[in-house]
Amino acid sequence: METPLAGCTATGPDPGAVTISPQHYDAVLFDLDGVLTRTASVHAAAWKKLFDGFLEKRAAQAGEPFVPFDIETDYLRYVDGKPRQDGVADFLASRGIRLPPGSPEDGPGVQSVRALGELKDRYFLEQLEQHGVQPHAAAIALVHALRAHQIKTAVVSSSNNCAAVLEAAGIAQLFEVRVDGLDLTRLGLAGKPAPDAFLEAARRVGSAPSRAVVVEDAIAGVAAGRAGGFGCVIGVDRRGHAQALRDAGADVVVTDLAQVRVAAEPAAAWSLVYEDFDVAKEGVREALCTLGNGYFATRGSAPGAVADEVHYPGTYLAGGYDRLHTDIAGQVVENEDLVNFPNWLALHFRIGDGDWFDVRRVKLLCYRQELDLRRGVLLRCIRFEDRQGRQSTLKERRLVSMANMHLGALELALTAENWSAGVTVRSAIDGRLVNAGAKLYQKFNNKHLVPLAGEVLEQDSVYLLVRTCQSNLHVAQAARTRAFKDGRLLDVRRRTIGEPGHIAQELTVELEQGQTLVLEKLASLYTSRDRAISECGLGAKKAIARARSFDAELAEHAHLWRHLWHQFEVHVEPADHRFKVNVPMLLRLHMFHLLQAVSLNSIGLDIGLPARGWTGEAYQGHVFWDELFIFPFFNYRMPEITRSLLMYRYLRLGEARAAAENAGYKGAMFPWQSGSDGREETQAFNLNPRSQRWVRDNSYLQRHVGSAVAYNVWQYFQVTRDIEFMNFHGAELILDIARFWSSIASFNDELGRYEIRGVMGPDEFHDGYPDSATPGINNNAYTNIMAVWVLCRALEVLELLSEMRRAELTARLGISAKEIARWDDISRRMAVFFHADGIISQFEGYEKLREFDWEDYQTRYGNIQRLDLILEAEGDSPNHYKLAKQADVMMLFYLFSSEELGELFQRLHYPFEYQTIPRNVAYYADRASHGSTLCRVVYAWVLARSDRPRAMDFFAQALQSDVGDIQQGTTAEGIHLGAMAGTVD
């Protein structure tokens, strides 16, 4: 179990980046400036004063323009982390200036390296005297945690003033060893990036370099740690140069040392922990801390929070969609959204006549938020001081019951530390909501809820009934709020506050210093689609009347989670301790979200599995092809869930058949985006936030989604041998998808092969040919080979069925002997295109596209995952280039073994050699922007044999897709279930 850091003032709380264990390490060697203390800016200011004075005078004398010292670039590149004389010489050399080394007798007016170094030292001490020294609280907390686990600590600095800085910061006593600039001079040691100082520190603490950790924020310091062969080098990125630190040799880069944990042993981690409140990252945390049970889910927003630029409360019902129309640029656009239903978390309080509590309006003394993965509970502990100087502790526990799928529960405990006053509490169900949780859809109409009724139930409960505008889904919520003081249930008068879509009760409790007020709120949620009820409102009212205490509900909920973990738990420890990502915790976090999205409570519900789960409104809650990555997780552990989700596709066969017929095809053509009824939900246009232009969305041409459905059916059958499902549901799905592929394939006399034209592959960057007005590309390799695979499975399915069932199905679906013969012919003569050198062409004509200047765009834009948006804003298109958003051809190597692919290629009479896979992997790996989180999962797998270090890099990135929000803003709108499942599989 991970040990929490001491104190509650750590900043930059991205969790679980690296764990330090005494089993692997004996010592941690810290840089000083910028790592332990906030003196890096003091050094930078001193350097700037020195060099600007020198350069300005020199420019005036030479009659040349004055170019000042740049703190952002020059400091990091030439002087940061180095002994001051090395810094002077290196920077001046960058300007083509050489000065003599100088001697100790040189005064401030002498132009020598030595004299300038001494002058910089004087400027630094002046700055230090003016501003003082503040330590980084998270760093000091980490030092305490290390010492508590008998891991030795040392400071390694190039500064001559190291001792003075440590004393001024009050932390000198925390380090067994100090190696500083004075030691470098006395011992004749080379400064950073040479490893001498770190090696000397390791020698003094009695640790081998391989058993020591280096913590540095300077590029030179990271390079020194790598050169010294230390067991782990942690880069601290406080200035936005993470990639430079990685390039210099950092094993892992953190934005703050609160991300570094200390574990007594490398045991499994069960908690996602944040040690402060960060406005910029609250949306990501709300998504990651969503609680759900496969029936409904509630985001991890604070109780009482309302939707604003920081918070976005959301409660989502599995399959709870509604459809609206919007006039966009003169065109009526229809959109179906996953609806944000009434917020049952609304629980506000204020002390005396103060403001309603808001974590942003108080002074935080301590903040800790924990997602307890073992029990499925969200915990918060906040110590705060309000404007009147009143200090309080607020503790929260929250759950969405896995044992009772209609129930959510919240408990707040407020302790008066130094005050006595009345506490006013307002508990509500708030249905005055709109869908505003995804930036891409903010221009669409978003008011989906119509309030129908609101009332008080008994004395301590309220009730709200709403319906959706178009789908006419009625949702009833009832909430019971009770107040306890010193363990005693309070009987207090309540005031009712009501308006359409909102019902609340307000009460006041007198609290004395040292007393704790406990608020317990339980909520029930029922819909008009629920089974075994008379009416949803009556169901919600009965459920809340029968609800037990928070502790009783928690006990049953935790018991169910224990059973789930018994079935799904994995124990993982990296074989190489240099792999620094906290794998056990992240894998459990991913499994936790999978089990919240669909669970035993989901079985029998008519729901699919959205790409972003039920954690936000990204992609409008639509179902894509992510099941392809998710179902293997359930197939081997709880296949009943897979079967239930496959029924979502089966029940929408009628819509898929209608779509095929409307497009001029036979069989079943499943939509790229699916929602309530299985029609195509892909938007006609999407807004490019870079150009603010509406761009046509042709991704509906990804017909390969049907192959994913067939693949999922077949894989489920392979694991379970569920012949009953295959007979009555699975076979019909596979056969109708085969009919579609047969009908869309046309014979090309010139090629002597069948081809599939006008589609898109998994790579969404290519939706057409360069400058073509017609969308779609021809003969996408993945699409064509998957179509062949489906046709082969359809032929096999016909052999599996009994003679009677086969006759029934073929007659009902209109499958003749002639069509079956056509399937066999297509499966042997489908076209696949190749480059001249034998590389599988992503699609016909791919070889003729231009190579892309990756380095130029990386330099100009930094994050180039979404090159489609960048290029469109420039008036260009990815269709011109050999690049990909995500794995396309690589998907074949992800889904099939080399033996399976060899059989398919042999059937098609194409060569498939030993080097086919590694050559194609090498070719396409260098041409992907990885604009999809799924891409990293695929590349981690396909590179596992040929390039394991690179595969592990992709795996580490995939593990951190959401906790690190690697797509820079998407996780707040919903986690990525496919990538999560892919890391577990």
XYZ file of C-alpha atoms in Angstrom, residues 304 708 861:
3
model
C -22.783 21.864 -3.889
C -15.741 -5.192 -35.238
C 3.040 23.351 -32.763
